[in-house]
mmCIF file with all atom_site columns, C-alpha atoms in Angstrom:
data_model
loop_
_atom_site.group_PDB
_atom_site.id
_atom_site.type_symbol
_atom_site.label_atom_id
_atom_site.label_alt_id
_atom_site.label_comp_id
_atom_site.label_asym_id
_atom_site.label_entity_id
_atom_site.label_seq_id
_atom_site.pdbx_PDB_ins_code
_atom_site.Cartn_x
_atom_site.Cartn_y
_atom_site.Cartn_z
_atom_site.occupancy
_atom_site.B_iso_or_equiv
_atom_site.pdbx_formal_charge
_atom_site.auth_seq_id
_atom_site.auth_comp_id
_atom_site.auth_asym_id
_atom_site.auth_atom_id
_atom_site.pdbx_PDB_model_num
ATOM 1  C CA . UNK A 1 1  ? 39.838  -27.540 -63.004 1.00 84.00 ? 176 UNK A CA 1
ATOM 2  C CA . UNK A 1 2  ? 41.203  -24.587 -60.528 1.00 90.00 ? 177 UNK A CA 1
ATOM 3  C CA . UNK A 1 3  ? 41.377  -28.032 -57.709 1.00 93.00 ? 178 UNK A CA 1
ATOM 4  C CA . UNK A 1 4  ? 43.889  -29.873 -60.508 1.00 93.00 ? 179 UNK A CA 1
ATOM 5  C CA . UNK A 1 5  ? 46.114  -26.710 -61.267 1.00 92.00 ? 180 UNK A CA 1
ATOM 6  C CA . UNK A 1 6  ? 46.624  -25.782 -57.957 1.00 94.00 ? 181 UNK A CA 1
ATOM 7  C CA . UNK A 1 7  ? 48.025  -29.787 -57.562 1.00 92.00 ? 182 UNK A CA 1
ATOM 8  C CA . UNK A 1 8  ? 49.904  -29.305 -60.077 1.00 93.00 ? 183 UNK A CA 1
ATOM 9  C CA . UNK A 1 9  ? 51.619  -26.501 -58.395 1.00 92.00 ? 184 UNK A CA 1
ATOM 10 C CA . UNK A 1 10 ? 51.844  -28.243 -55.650 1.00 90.00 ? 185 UNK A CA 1
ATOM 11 C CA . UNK A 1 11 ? 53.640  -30.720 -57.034 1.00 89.00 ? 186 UNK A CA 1
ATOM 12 C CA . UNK A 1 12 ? 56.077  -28.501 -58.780 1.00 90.00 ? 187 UNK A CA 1
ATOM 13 C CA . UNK A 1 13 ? 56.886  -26.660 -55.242 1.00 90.00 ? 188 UNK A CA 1
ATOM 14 C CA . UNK A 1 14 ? 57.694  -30.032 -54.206 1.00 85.00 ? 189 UNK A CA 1
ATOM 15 C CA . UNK A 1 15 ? 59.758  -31.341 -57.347 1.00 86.00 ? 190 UNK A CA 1
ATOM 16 C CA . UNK A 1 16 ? 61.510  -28.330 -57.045 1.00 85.00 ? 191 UNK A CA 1
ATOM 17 C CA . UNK A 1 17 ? 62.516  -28.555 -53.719 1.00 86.00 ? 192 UNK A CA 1
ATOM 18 C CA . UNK A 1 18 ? 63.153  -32.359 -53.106 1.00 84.00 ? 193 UNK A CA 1
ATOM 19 C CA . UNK A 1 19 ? 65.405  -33.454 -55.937 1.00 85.00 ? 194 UNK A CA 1
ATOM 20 C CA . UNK A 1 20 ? 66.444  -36.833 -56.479 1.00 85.00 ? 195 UNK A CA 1
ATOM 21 C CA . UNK A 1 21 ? 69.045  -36.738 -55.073 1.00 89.00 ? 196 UNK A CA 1
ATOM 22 C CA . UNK A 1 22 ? 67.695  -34.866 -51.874 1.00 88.00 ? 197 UNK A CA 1
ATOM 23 C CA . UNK A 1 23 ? 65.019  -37.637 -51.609 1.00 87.00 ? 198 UNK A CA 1
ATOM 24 C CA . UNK A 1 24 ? 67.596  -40.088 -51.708 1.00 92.00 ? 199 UNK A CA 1
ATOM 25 C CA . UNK A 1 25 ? 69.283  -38.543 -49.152 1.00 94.00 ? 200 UNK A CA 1
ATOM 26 C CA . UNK A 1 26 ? 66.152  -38.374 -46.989 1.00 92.00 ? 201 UNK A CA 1
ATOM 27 C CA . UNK A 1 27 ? 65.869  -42.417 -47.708 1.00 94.00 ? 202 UNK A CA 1
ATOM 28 C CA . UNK A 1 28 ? 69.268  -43.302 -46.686 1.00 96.00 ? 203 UNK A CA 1
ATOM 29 C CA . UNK A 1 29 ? 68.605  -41.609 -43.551 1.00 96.00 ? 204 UNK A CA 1
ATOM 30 C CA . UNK A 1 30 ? 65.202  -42.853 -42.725 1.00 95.00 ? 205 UNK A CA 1
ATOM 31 C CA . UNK A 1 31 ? 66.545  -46.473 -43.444 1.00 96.00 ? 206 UNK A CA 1
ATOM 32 C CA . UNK A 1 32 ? 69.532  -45.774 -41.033 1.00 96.00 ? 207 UNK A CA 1
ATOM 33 C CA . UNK A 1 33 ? 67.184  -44.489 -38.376 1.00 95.00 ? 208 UNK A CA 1
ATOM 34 C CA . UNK A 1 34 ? 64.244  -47.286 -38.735 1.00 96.00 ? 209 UNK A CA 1
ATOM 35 C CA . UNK A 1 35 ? 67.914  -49.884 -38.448 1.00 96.00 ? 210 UNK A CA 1
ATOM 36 C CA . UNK A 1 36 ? 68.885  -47.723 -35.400 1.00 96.00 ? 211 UNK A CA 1
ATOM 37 C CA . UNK A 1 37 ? 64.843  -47.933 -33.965 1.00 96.00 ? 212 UNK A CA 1
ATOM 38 C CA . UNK A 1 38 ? 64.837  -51.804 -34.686 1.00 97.00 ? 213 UNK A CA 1
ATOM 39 C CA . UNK A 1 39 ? 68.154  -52.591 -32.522 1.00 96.00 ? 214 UNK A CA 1
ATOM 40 C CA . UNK A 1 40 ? 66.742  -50.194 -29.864 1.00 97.00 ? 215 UNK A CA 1
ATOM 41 C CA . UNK A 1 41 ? 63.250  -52.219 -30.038 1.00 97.00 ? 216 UNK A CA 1
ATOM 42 C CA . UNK A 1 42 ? 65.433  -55.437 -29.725 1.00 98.00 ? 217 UNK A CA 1
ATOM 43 C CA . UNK A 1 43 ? 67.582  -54.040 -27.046 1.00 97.00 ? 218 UNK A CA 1
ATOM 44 C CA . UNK A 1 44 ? 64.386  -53.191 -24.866 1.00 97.00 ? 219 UNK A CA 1
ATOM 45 C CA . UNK A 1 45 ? 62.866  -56.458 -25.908 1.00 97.00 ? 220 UNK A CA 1
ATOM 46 C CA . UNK A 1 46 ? 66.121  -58.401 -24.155 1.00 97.00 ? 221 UNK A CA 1
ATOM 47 C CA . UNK A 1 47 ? 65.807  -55.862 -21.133 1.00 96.00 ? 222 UNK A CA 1
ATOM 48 C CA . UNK A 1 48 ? 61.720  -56.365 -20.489 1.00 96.00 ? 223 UNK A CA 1
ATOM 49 C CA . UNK A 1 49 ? 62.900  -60.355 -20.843 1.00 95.00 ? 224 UNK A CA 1
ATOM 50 C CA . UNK A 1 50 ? 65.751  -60.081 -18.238 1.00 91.00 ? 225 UNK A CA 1
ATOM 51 C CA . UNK A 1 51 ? 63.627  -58.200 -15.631 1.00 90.00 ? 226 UNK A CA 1
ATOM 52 C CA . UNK A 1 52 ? 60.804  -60.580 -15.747 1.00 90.00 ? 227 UNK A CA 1
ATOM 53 C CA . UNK A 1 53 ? 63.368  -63.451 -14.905 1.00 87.00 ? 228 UNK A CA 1
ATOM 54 C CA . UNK A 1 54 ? 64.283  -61.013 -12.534 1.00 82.00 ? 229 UNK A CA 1
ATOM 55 C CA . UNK A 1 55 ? 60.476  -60.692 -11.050 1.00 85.00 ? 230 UNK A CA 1
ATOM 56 C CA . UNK A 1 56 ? 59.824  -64.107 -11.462 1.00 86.00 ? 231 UNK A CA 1
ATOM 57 C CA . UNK A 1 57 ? 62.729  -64.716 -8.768  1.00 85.00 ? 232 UNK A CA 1
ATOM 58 C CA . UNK A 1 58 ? 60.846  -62.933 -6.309  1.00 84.00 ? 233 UNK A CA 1
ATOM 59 C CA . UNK A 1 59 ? 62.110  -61.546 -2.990  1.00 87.00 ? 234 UNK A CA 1
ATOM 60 C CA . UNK A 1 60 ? 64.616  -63.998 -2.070  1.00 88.00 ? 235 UNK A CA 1
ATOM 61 C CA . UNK A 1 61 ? 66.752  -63.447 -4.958  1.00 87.00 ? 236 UNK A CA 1
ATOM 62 C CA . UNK A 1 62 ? 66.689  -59.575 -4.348  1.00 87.00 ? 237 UNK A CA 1
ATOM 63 C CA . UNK A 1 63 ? 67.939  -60.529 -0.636  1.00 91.00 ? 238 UNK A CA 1
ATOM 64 C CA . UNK A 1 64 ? 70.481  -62.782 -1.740  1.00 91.00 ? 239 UNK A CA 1
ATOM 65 C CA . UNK A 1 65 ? 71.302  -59.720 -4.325  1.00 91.00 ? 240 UNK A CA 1
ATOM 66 C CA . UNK A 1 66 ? 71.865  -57.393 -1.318  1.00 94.00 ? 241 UNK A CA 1
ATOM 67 C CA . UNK A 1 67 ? 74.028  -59.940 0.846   1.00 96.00 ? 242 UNK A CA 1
ATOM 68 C CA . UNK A 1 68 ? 76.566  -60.243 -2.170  1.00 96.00 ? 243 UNK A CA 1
ATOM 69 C CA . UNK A 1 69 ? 76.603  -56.801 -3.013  1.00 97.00 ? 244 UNK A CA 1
ATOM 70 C CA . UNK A 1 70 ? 77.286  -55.681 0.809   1.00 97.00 ? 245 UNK A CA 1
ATOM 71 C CA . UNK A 1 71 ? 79.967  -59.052 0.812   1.00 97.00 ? 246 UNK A CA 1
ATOM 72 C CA . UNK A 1 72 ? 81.650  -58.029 -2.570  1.00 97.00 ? 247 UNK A CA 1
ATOM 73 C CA . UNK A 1 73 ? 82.031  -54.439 -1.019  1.00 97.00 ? 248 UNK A CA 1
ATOM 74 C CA . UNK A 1 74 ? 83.613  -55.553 2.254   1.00 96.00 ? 249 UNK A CA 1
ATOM 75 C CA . UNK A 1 75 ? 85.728  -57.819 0.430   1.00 97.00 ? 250 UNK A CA 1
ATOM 76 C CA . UNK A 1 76 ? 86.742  -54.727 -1.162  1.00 96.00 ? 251 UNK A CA 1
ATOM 77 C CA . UNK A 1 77 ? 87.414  -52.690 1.472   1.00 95.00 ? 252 UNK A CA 1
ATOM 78 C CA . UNK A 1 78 ? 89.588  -55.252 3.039   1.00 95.00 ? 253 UNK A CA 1
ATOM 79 C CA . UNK A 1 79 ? 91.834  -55.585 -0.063  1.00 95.00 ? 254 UNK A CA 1
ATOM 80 C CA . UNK A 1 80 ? 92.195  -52.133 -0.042  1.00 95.00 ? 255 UNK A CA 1
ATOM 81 C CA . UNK A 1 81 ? 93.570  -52.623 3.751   1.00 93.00 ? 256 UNK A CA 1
ATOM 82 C CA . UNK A 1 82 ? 95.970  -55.672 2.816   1.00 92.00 ? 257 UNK A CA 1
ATOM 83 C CA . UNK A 1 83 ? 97.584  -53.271 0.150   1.00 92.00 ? 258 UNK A CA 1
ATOM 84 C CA . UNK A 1 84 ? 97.738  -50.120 2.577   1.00 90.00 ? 259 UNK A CA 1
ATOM 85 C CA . UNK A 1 85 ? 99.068  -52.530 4.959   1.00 87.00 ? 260 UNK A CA 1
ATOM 86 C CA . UNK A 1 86 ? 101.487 -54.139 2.857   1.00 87.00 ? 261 UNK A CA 1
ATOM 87 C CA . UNK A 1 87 ? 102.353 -50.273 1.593   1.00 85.00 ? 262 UNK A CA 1
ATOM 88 C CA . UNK A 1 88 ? 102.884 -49.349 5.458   1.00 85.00 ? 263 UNK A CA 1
ATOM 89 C CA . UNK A 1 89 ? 105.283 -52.363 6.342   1.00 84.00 ? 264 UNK A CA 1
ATOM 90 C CA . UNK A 1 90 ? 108.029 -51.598 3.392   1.00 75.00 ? 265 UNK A CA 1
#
């Protein structure tokens, strides 16, 4: 008997303090956040699938990788040239 009234207290601490309307509340933000975990879980899911293409391409690709990035950043720097140039010869 003492076990069931001190539930029942318990429960009216808790009525008390979550209303309805504080409990919905608290369910409009847990569904927000479990929406917000799912397009994370997807988001990581896409990543984990884009680095194993990645892996799967082995060392050659990562080579090929470095040669364009060191081409696309002297291409760069000679751009930048052609316009100082140009700047320089009005």
């Amino acid at each position: 008997a003492m076990i069931l009234k001190l539930r029942m207290e318990e429960l009216k601490i808790l009525s008390d303090t979550y209303t309805a309307e504080k409990v919905e509340v608290h369910r409009l933000i847990r569904d927000r956040l479990e929406g917000a975990i799912r397009l994370q879980e997807q988001d990581m899911e896409k990543s984990r699938q884009v680095l194993s293409t990645y892996e799967v391409l082995g060392e050659e690709f990562d080579r090929l990788v470095k040669e364009y990035t060191c081409l696309k950043q002297a291409t760069e720097n000679k751009r930048w040239a052609l316009r100082e140039f140009n700047k320089a010869c009005r």
